[in-house]
PDB file of C-alpha atoms in Angstrom:
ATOM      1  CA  UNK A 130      27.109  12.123  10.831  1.00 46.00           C
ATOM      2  CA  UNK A 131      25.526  15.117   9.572  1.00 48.00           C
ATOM      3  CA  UNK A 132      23.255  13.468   7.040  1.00 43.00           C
ATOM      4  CA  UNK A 133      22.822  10.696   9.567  1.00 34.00           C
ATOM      5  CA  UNK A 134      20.262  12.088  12.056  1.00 38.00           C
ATOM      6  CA  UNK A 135      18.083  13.333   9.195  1.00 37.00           C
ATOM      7  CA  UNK A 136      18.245  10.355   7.238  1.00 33.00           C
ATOM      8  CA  UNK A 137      16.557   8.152  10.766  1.00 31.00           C
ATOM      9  CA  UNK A 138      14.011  10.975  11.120  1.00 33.00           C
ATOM     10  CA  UNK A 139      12.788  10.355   7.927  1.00 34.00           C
ATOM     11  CA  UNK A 140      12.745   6.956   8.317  1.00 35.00           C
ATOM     12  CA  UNK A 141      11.430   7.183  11.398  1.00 33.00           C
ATOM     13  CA  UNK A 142       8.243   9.130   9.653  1.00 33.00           C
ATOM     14  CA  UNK A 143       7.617   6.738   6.963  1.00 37.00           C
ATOM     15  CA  UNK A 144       7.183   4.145   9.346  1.00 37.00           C
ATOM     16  CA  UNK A 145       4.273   6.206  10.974  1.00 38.00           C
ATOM     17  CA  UNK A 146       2.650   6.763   7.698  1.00 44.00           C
ATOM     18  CA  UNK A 147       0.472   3.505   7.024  1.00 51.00           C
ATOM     19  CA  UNK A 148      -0.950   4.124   3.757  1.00 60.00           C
ATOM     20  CA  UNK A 149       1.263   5.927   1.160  1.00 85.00           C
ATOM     21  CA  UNK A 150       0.753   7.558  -1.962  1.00 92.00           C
ATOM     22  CA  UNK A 151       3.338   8.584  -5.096  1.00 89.00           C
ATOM     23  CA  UNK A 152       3.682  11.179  -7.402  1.00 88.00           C
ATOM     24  CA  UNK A 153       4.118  11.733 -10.559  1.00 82.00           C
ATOM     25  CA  UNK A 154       5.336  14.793 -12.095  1.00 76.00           C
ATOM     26  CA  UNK A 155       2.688  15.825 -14.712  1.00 72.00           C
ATOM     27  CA  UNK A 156       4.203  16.344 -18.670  1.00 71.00           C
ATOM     28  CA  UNK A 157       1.883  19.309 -20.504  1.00 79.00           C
ATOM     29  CA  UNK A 158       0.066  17.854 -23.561  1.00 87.00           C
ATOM     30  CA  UNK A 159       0.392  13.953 -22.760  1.00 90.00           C
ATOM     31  CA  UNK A 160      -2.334  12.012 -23.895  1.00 93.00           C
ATOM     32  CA  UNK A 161      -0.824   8.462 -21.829  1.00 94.00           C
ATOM     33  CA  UNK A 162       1.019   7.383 -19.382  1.00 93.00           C
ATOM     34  CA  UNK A 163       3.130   4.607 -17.993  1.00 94.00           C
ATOM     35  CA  UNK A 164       2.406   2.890 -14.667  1.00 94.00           C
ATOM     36  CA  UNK A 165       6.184   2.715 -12.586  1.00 92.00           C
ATOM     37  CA  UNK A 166       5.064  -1.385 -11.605  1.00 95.00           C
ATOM     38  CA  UNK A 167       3.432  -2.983 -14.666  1.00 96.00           C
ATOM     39  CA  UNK A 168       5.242  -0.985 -17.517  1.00 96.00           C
ATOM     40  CA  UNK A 169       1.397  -0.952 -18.562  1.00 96.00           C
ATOM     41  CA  UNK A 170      -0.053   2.861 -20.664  1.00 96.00           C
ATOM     42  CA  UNK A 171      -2.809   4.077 -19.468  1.00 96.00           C
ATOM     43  CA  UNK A 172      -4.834   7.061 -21.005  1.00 96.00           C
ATOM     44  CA  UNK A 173      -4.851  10.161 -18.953  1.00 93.00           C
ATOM     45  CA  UNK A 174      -8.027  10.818 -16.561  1.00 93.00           C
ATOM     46  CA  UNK A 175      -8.194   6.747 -16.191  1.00 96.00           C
ATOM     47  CA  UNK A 176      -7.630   5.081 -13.034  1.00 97.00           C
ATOM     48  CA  UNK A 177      -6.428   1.423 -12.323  1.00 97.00           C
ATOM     49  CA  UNK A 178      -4.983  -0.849  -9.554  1.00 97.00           C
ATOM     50  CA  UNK A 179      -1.345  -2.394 -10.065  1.00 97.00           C
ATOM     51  CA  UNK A 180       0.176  -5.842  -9.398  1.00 96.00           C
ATOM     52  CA  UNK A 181       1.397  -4.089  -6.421  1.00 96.00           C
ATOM     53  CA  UNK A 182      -2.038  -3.450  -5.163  1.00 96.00           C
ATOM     54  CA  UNK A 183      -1.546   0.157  -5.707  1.00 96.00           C
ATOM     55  CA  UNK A 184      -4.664   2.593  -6.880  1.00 97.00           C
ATOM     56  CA  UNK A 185      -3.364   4.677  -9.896  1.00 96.00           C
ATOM     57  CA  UNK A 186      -4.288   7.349 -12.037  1.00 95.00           C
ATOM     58  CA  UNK A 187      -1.242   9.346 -14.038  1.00 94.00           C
ATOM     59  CA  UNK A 188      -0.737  12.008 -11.324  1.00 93.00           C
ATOM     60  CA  UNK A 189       0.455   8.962  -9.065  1.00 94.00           C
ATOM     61  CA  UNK A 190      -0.412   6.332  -6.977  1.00 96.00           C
ATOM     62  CA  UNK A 191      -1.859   5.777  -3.447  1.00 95.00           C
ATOM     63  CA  UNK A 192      -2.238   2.031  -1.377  1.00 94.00           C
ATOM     64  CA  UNK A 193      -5.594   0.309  -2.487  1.00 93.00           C
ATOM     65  CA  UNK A 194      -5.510  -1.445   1.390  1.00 93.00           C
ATOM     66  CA  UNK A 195      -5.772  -0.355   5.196  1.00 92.00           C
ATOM     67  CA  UNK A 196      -2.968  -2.033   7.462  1.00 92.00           C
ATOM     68  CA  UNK A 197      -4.437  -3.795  10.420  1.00 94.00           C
ATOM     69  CA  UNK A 198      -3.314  -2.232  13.885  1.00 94.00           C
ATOM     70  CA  UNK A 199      -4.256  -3.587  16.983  1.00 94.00           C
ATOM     71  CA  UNK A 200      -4.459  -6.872  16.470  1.00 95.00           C
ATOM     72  CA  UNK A 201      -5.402  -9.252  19.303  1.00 95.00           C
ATOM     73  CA  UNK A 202      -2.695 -11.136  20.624  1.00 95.00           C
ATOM     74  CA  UNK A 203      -4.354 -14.453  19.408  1.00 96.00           C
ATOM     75  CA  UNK A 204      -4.718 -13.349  15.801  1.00 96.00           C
ATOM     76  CA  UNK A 205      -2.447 -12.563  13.002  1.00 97.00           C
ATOM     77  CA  UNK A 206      -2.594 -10.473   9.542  1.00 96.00           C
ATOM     78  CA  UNK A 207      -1.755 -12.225   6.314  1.00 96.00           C
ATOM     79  CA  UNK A 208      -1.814 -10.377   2.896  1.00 96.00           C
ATOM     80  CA  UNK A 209      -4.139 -11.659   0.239  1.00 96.00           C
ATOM     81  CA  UNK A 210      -2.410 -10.298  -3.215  1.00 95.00           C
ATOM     82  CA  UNK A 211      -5.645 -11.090  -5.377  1.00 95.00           C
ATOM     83  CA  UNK A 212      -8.050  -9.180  -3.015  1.00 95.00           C
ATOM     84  CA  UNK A 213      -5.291  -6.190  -2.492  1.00 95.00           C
ATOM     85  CA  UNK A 214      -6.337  -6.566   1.429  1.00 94.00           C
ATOM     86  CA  UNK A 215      -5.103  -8.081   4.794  1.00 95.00           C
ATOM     87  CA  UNK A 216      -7.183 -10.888   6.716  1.00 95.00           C
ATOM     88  CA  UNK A 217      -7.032 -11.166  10.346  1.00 97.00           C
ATOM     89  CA  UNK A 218      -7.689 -14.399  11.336  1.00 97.00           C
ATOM     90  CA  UNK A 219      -7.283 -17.074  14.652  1.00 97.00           C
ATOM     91  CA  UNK A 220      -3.374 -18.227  14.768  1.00 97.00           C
ATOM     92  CA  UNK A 221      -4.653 -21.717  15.323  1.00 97.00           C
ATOM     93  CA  UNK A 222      -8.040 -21.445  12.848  1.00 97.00           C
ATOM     94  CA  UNK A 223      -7.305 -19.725   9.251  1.00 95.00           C
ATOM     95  CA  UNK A 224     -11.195 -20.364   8.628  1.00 96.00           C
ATOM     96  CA  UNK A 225     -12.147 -18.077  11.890  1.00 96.00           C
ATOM     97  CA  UNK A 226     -11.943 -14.109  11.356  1.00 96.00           C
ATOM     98  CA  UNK A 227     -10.810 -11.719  14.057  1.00 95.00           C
ATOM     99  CA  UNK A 228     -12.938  -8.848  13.678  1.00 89.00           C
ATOM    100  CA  UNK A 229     -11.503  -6.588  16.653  1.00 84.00           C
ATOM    101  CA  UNK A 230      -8.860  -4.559  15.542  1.00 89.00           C
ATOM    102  CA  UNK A 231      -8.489  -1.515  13.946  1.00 89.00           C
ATOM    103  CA  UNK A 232      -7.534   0.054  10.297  1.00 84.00           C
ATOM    104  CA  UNK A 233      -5.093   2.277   9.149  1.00 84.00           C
ATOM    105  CA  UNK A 234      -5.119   4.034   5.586  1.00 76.00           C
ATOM    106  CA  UNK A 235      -7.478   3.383   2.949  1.00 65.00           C
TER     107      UNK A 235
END
């Protein structure tokens, strides 16, 4: 119980936080480094977006998307893996776009 109440209160946070980030913890005199999804090098002071639509460099990683909030009641959010983004459409029309909502994160 007493690792309990902590352990909800962080989860509790994380669930506020919409867009999150990772870190990585830096190794002096390393010329490369290895992204945590892909298993894919990368030379230091480059930047590059994951399979899991994350934005990296080799100090870490941040989401490359916003997360719709405040959708209207006649719309829902579907995530599009190739474009690393949500679209808000029309439940009952794909090809219609809702437009009034707001973004959270990047």
């Amino acid at each position: 119980m007493k690792y309990l109440t902590p352990a909800l209160l962080l989860c509790a946070l994380l669930s506020l936080s919409d867009a999150f980030c990772t870190a990585k913890v830096p190794t002096i005199g390393m010329t490369h480094c290895q992204d945590d999804v892909d298993k894919t090098w990368h030379a230091v002071g480059s930047s590059w977006r994951n399979s899991a639509c994350m934005d990296c460099t080799c100090d870490g990683c941040c989401s490359a998307y916003g997360i719709p909030r405040g959708i209207p009641d006649d719309c829902v959010s579907v995530f599009d893996w190739k474009a690393c983004d949500y679209i808000v459409h029309k439940k009952d029309d794909p090809t219609v776009l809702c437009t009034n909502y707001a973004r959270v994160g990047k």
